[in-house]
Each structure stands twice: as structure tokens, then as C-alpha cells.
Amino acid sequence: MFKPINTQRLILRAFAPEDTLTFATYRNHPAVAKLQMWENYSLENARNLITQMQELGQPTQHHWYQIAVTLEGQLIGDLAFKLEDRQAELGYSFDPQFQGRGYATEAITALLEYAFSTLALHRIHATTDPRNTASIRLLEKLGFRKEGHLLENLWFKGVWADDVLFGLLAREWRATR
Ligand SMILES: CC(C)(COP(=O)(O)OP(=O)(O)OC[C@H]1O[C@@H](n2cnc3c(N)ncnc32)[C@H](O)[C@@H]1OP(=O)(O)O)[C@@H](O)C(=O)NCCC(=O)NCCS
């Protein structure tokens, strides 16, 4: 089972069935869904994802593993993590009510520490839409390096869209600690 991670203000923990409604509600918020792959995020989508996460139990090679971010017991966001040998891809979404207060930075900092120390990963990468300025700012603040701008590499909501690729090596992470 995924062992909860405590930060100064937050707890990162496994998803539970009680998270279903809050999870579906903020994922459906237009500001959250706009630059993500989904159009509508139904209760059934949320229920299925939480069931899959319970079956996986912990970050597992070649699967996305979603982690709940909670503040005083309330779900405020999620982090996604896909392990590929000693590398991983990172994803994240936060409830708009809880954005702009450093929670995403705090949660991802803890996840990166877990990934590079406990899981001994070598590199983590993330891709984001070039229009997603909040996401790009967040990655740069965390120390991610822009590795490339991929032109029209994604069929996204009816058009070819660009992606920006960011990477962070374990040694780069340690150099900032
Ligand atoms: C991308 C996303 C997670 C960014 O979250 P966020 O809430 O902006 O991130 P944070 O709150 O950690 O940091 C941002 C701001 O909080 C401010 N902040 C306030 N209090 C803070 C604190 N105690 N510590 C750190 N930052 C704080 C920072 O100044 C920062 O602003 P700046 O970037 O202008 O410097 C969020 O916009 C989101 O969920 N978007 C929708 C989903 C999405 O697009 N996901 C990405 C897919 S690739």
C-alpha cells in the first residue's frame, strides 16, 4: 500500500471511495478540464479510476498511479505518476479553490523527494500545453528544465496541439536541496 507522505500543510495519500464526488467535481471544472485530455469527468470516471488505484495499491511499473493531496482531511488535488524503469512521468491537477497558495508546489516537492530518494529514480519528466502558463511556472519553480517544444504531436480536442517537454534529473534535484 502507498504509505502517506506528510508535508508542512498537506497529506499525500492513496485515493479512497469517499474522494469520488470531490475528485469528479474539480476535474469537471472548466479551468481544470480546459487543457487536459478529458471533456467531461463523470462520477463513473472518478469511481473507475479510484477502483483501479486501489487495485494497483502503489506506484507500479508502466501504469499511471494517482495520489490524493489532502488539506485538513479534504481532497484538494491529485498527482499522477507513471513509472518506467528508473524514470517517471508526472501529472497534476488541483481544485481551483486551492490554487495559487503554494499547495501544488508543496505536494510535488514531497513527491519528487519520495521519487528520487525512496524510489531512487534517475529522471522525471512532464509535458504540458504551451498555453498552460500556471503549469509551466510550476515546473520551472520546481527546477524542471525545458527540453523541447514538440510541434503538433498531440490530437487534442479536435486539433493538432503542441506539447512542451520538461525534465529533471536526480542530480539536478539534489543540487537545489
Ligand atoms: C497547474 C496547477 C497545478 C498549478 O497550480 P498552482 O495552484 O498555480 O500552484 P502553486 O499554488 O503551488 O503555485 C503557484 C503560486 O502560488 C503562490 N503562492 C502563494 N502562497 C504560496 C506558498 N506558501 N508557497 C509557494 N507559493 C505560494 C506562488 O507565488 C505561485 O505564484 P507564482 O507562480 O506567480 O509565483 C494548476 O493550475 C492546475 O491544477 N491547473 C489545472 C490542471 C492542469 O492544467 N494541470 C497540468 C496539466 S499538464
Coordinates of C-alpha atoms and ligand atoms in Angstrom, one line a residue:
M1 CA 0.0 0.0 0.0
F2 CA 1.1 3.6 -0.7
K3 CA 2.4 5.0 2.6
P4 CA 1.1 8.5 3.2
I5 CA 3.5 11.4 2.9
N6 CA 3.2 14.4 5.3
T7 CA 4.3 17.8 4.3
Q8 CA 4.1 21.0 6.3
R9 CA 0.4 21.6 5.4
L10 CA -0.7 18.5 3.4
I11 CA -1.0 14.8 3.4
L12 CA -0.4 12.8 0.2
R13 CA -2.2 9.5 0.4
A14 CA -3.9 6.8 -1.6
F15 CA -7.3 7.6 -3.1
A16 CA -10.4 6.2 -1.3
P17 CA -14.0 5.8 -2.5
E18 CA -15.0 8.8 -0.3
D19 CA -13.0 11.0 -2.7
T20 CA -15.2 10.2 -5.7
L21 CA -17.5 13.2 -5.6
T22 CA -14.9 15.9 -4.9
F23 CA -12.5 14.4 -7.4
A24 CA -15.1 14.3 -10.2
T25 CA -16.3 17.8 -9.3
Y26 CA -13.0 19.6 -9.5
R27 CA -11.8 17.6 -12.6
N28 CA -15.0 18.8 -14.3
H29 CA -14.3 22.5 -13.5
P30 CA -13.8 24.2 -16.9
A31 CA -10.5 25.7 -15.7
V32 CA -9.2 22.3 -14.8
A33 CA -10.5 20.4 -17.8
K34 CA -9.6 23.1 -20.4
L35 CA -6.0 21.8 -21.2
Q36 CA -6.5 18.2 -20.1
M37 CA -7.4 15.2 -22.2
W38 CA -10.9 14.9 -20.9
E39 CA -14.0 16.9 -21.9
N40 CA -16.4 15.8 -19.1
Y41 CA -15.2 13.9 -16.0
S42 CA -18.2 11.9 -14.7
L43 CA -18.7 10.3 -11.3
E44 CA -18.3 7.0 -13.1
N45 CA -14.8 8.1 -14.5
A46 CA -13.8 9.0 -10.9
R47 CA -15.2 5.8 -9.5
N48 CA -13.3 3.7 -12.1
L49 CA -10.1 5.5 -11.6
I50 CA -10.2 5.1 -7.8
T51 CA -11.0 1.4 -8.1
Q52 CA -8.0 1.0 -10.5
M53 CA -5.8 2.8 -8.0
Q54 CA -7.0 0.6 -5.1
E55 CA -6.2 -2.5 -7.3
L56 CA -2.7 -1.2 -8.0
G57 CA -2.1 -0.2 -4.4
Q58 CA 1.2 1.7 -5.1
P59 CA 3.2 3.2 -7.9
T60 CA 3.6 0.3 -10.3
Q61 CA 5.8 0.0 -13.4
H62 CA 4.1 1.0 -16.7
H63 CA 0.9 2.2 -15.0
W64 CA -0.3 5.7 -14.0
Y65 CA -0.7 5.9 -10.3
Q66 CA -2.8 8.7 -8.9
I67 CA -2.1 10.1 -5.5
A68 CA -4.7 12.2 -3.5
V69 CA -3.5 15.5 -2.0
T70 CA -5.4 16.5 1.1
L71 CA -5.6 19.5 3.4
E72 CA -7.1 19.0 6.8
G73 CA -8.8 15.9 5.5
Q74 CA -10.2 17.5 2.4
L75 CA -9.2 16.4 -1.1
I76 CA -7.7 19.4 -2.9
G77 CA -5.8 17.9 -5.8
D78 CA -4.2 14.9 -7.3
L79 CA -0.7 13.9 -8.5
A80 CA -0.2 11.3 -11.2
F81 CA 2.9 9.3 -11.6
K82 CA 3.9 6.8 -14.3
L83 CA 7.0 4.7 -13.6
E84 CA 9.1 3.4 -16.5
D85 CA 12.1 1.6 -15.0
R86 CA 14.0 4.3 -13.1
Q87 CA 12.2 7.2 -14.8
A88 CA 8.7 8.6 -14.3
E89 CA 6.2 10.9 -15.9
L90 CA 4.4 13.4 -13.7
G91 CA 0.9 14.9 -13.9
Y92 CA -1.1 17.1 -11.6
S93 CA -4.5 18.8 -11.1
F94 CA -5.7 21.0 -8.3
D95 CA -9.1 22.2 -7.3
P96 CA -9.3 25.9 -8.5
Q97 CA -10.4 26.9 -4.9
F98 CA -7.0 25.7 -3.7
Q99 CA -4.7 27.0 -6.4
G100 CA -2.3 29.9 -6.1
R101 CA -1.4 29.1 -2.5
G102 CA 1.6 27.0 -3.0
Y103 CA -0.1 23.7 -2.4
A104 CA 0.8 22.2 -5.8
T105 CA 4.5 23.3 -5.2
E106 CA 4.5 21.8 -1.7
A107 CA 2.8 18.5 -2.8
I108 CA 5.1 18.0 -5.9
T109 CA 8.2 18.8 -3.9
A110 CA 7.3 16.0 -1.5
L111 CA 6.6 13.6 -4.4
L112 CA 9.9 14.4 -6.1
E113 CA 11.8 13.8 -2.8
Y114 CA 10.0 10.4 -2.5
A115 CA 10.7 9.6 -6.1
F116 CA 14.4 10.5 -6.1
S117 CA 15.2 9.2 -2.6
T118 CA 12.8 6.3 -1.7
L119 CA 12.3 5.0 -5.3
A120 CA 15.9 6.0 -6.4
L121 CA 14.6 7.4 -9.7
H122 CA 17.1 8.9 -12.2
R123 CA 14.8 11.3 -14.1
I124 CA 11.3 12.6 -14.1
H125 CA 9.6 14.4 -16.9
A126 CA 6.3 16.2 -17.5
T127 CA 4.6 17.6 -20.6
T128 CA 2.3 20.5 -20.7
D129 CA 0.4 22.6 -23.2
P130 CA 2.4 25.7 -24.1
R131 CA -0.7 27.8 -23.2
N132 CA -0.7 26.4 -19.7
T133 CA 1.3 29.1 -18.1
A134 CA 0.4 28.1 -14.5
S135 CA 1.8 24.6 -15.2
I136 CA 5.0 25.9 -16.9
R137 CA 5.6 28.3 -14.0
L138 CA 5.1 25.5 -11.5
L139 CA 7.6 23.2 -13.3
E140 CA 10.2 25.9 -13.7
K141 CA 9.8 26.8 -10.0
L142 CA 10.4 23.2 -9.1
G143 CA 13.7 23.2 -11.1
F144 CA 12.5 21.4 -14.2
R145 CA 14.4 22.2 -17.4
K146 CA 12.6 22.8 -20.7
E147 CA 13.8 20.0 -23.0
G148 CA 11.8 20.7 -26.1
H149 CA 8.8 22.1 -27.8
L150 CA 7.0 19.3 -29.7
L151 CA 5.1 20.7 -32.6
E152 CA 1.6 19.3 -33.2
N153 CA 2.4 16.0 -31.6
L154 CA -1.0 15.5 -29.9
W155 CA -4.5 15.2 -31.3
F156 CA -6.3 17.3 -28.7
K157 CA -10.0 18.2 -28.6
G158 CA -10.3 18.2 -32.4
V159 CA -7.0 19.9 -33.4
W160 CA -3.3 19.1 -33.5
A161 CA -1.7 20.7 -30.4
D162 CA 1.8 21.3 -29.3
D163 CA 3.4 20.0 -26.1
V164 CA 6.3 21.4 -24.1
L165 CA 8.6 18.8 -22.5
F166 CA 10.3 19.4 -19.2
G167 CA 12.8 17.1 -17.4
L168 CA 14.5 16.9 -14.1
L169 CA 17.4 14.6 -13.2
A170 CA 18.1 13.3 -9.7
R171 CA 21.4 15.1 -9.5
E172 CA 19.8 18.4 -10.6
W173 CA 17.2 18.0 -7.9
R174 CA 19.8 17.3 -5.2
A175 CA 21.8 20.3 -6.3
T176 CA 18.8 22.5 -5.4
R177 CA 18.2 21.0 -1.9
Ligands
LIG1 C1 -1.0 23.6 -12.9 C2 -1.5 23.8 -11.5 C3 -1.4 22.6 -10.7 C4 -0.7 24.9 -10.8 O1 -1.1 25.1 -9.5 P1 -0.9 26.4 -8.7 O2 -2.0 26.4 -7.7 O3 -0.8 27.6 -9.6 O4 0.5 26.1 -8.0 P2 1.0 26.8 -6.6 O5 -0.1 27.3 -5.8 O6 1.9 25.8 -6.0 O7 2.0 27.9 -7.0 C5 1.6 29.0 -7.7 C6 1.5 30.3 -7.0 O8 1.1 30.3 -5.6 C7 1.8 31.4 -5.0 N1 1.9 31.0 -3.5 C8 1.0 31.5 -2.6 N2 1.4 31.1 -1.4 C9 2.5 30.3 -1.6 C10 3.3 29.5 -0.7 N3 3.0 29.4 0.6 N4 4.3 28.8 -1.2 C11 4.6 28.8 -2.5 N5 3.8 29.5 -3.4 C12 2.8 30.2 -2.9 C13 3.1 31.5 -5.6 O9 3.6 32.8 -5.6 C14 2.8 31.0 -7.0 O10 2.6 32.1 -7.9 P3 3.6 32.4 -9.0 O11 3.7 31.2 -9.9 O12 3.0 33.6 -9.7 O13 4.9 32.6 -8.3 C15 -3.0 24.3 -11.5 O14 -3.1 25.5 -12.3 C16 -4.0 23.3 -12.1 O15 -4.4 22.4 -11.4 N6 -4.4 23.5 -13.3 C17 -5.4 22.7 -14.0 C18 -4.9 21.3 -14.3 C19 -3.7 21.4 -15.2 O16 -3.7 22.1 -16.2 N7 -2.7 20.5 -14.9 C20 -1.5 20.5 -15.7 C21 -1.6 19.5 -16.7 S1 0.0 19.4 -17.6

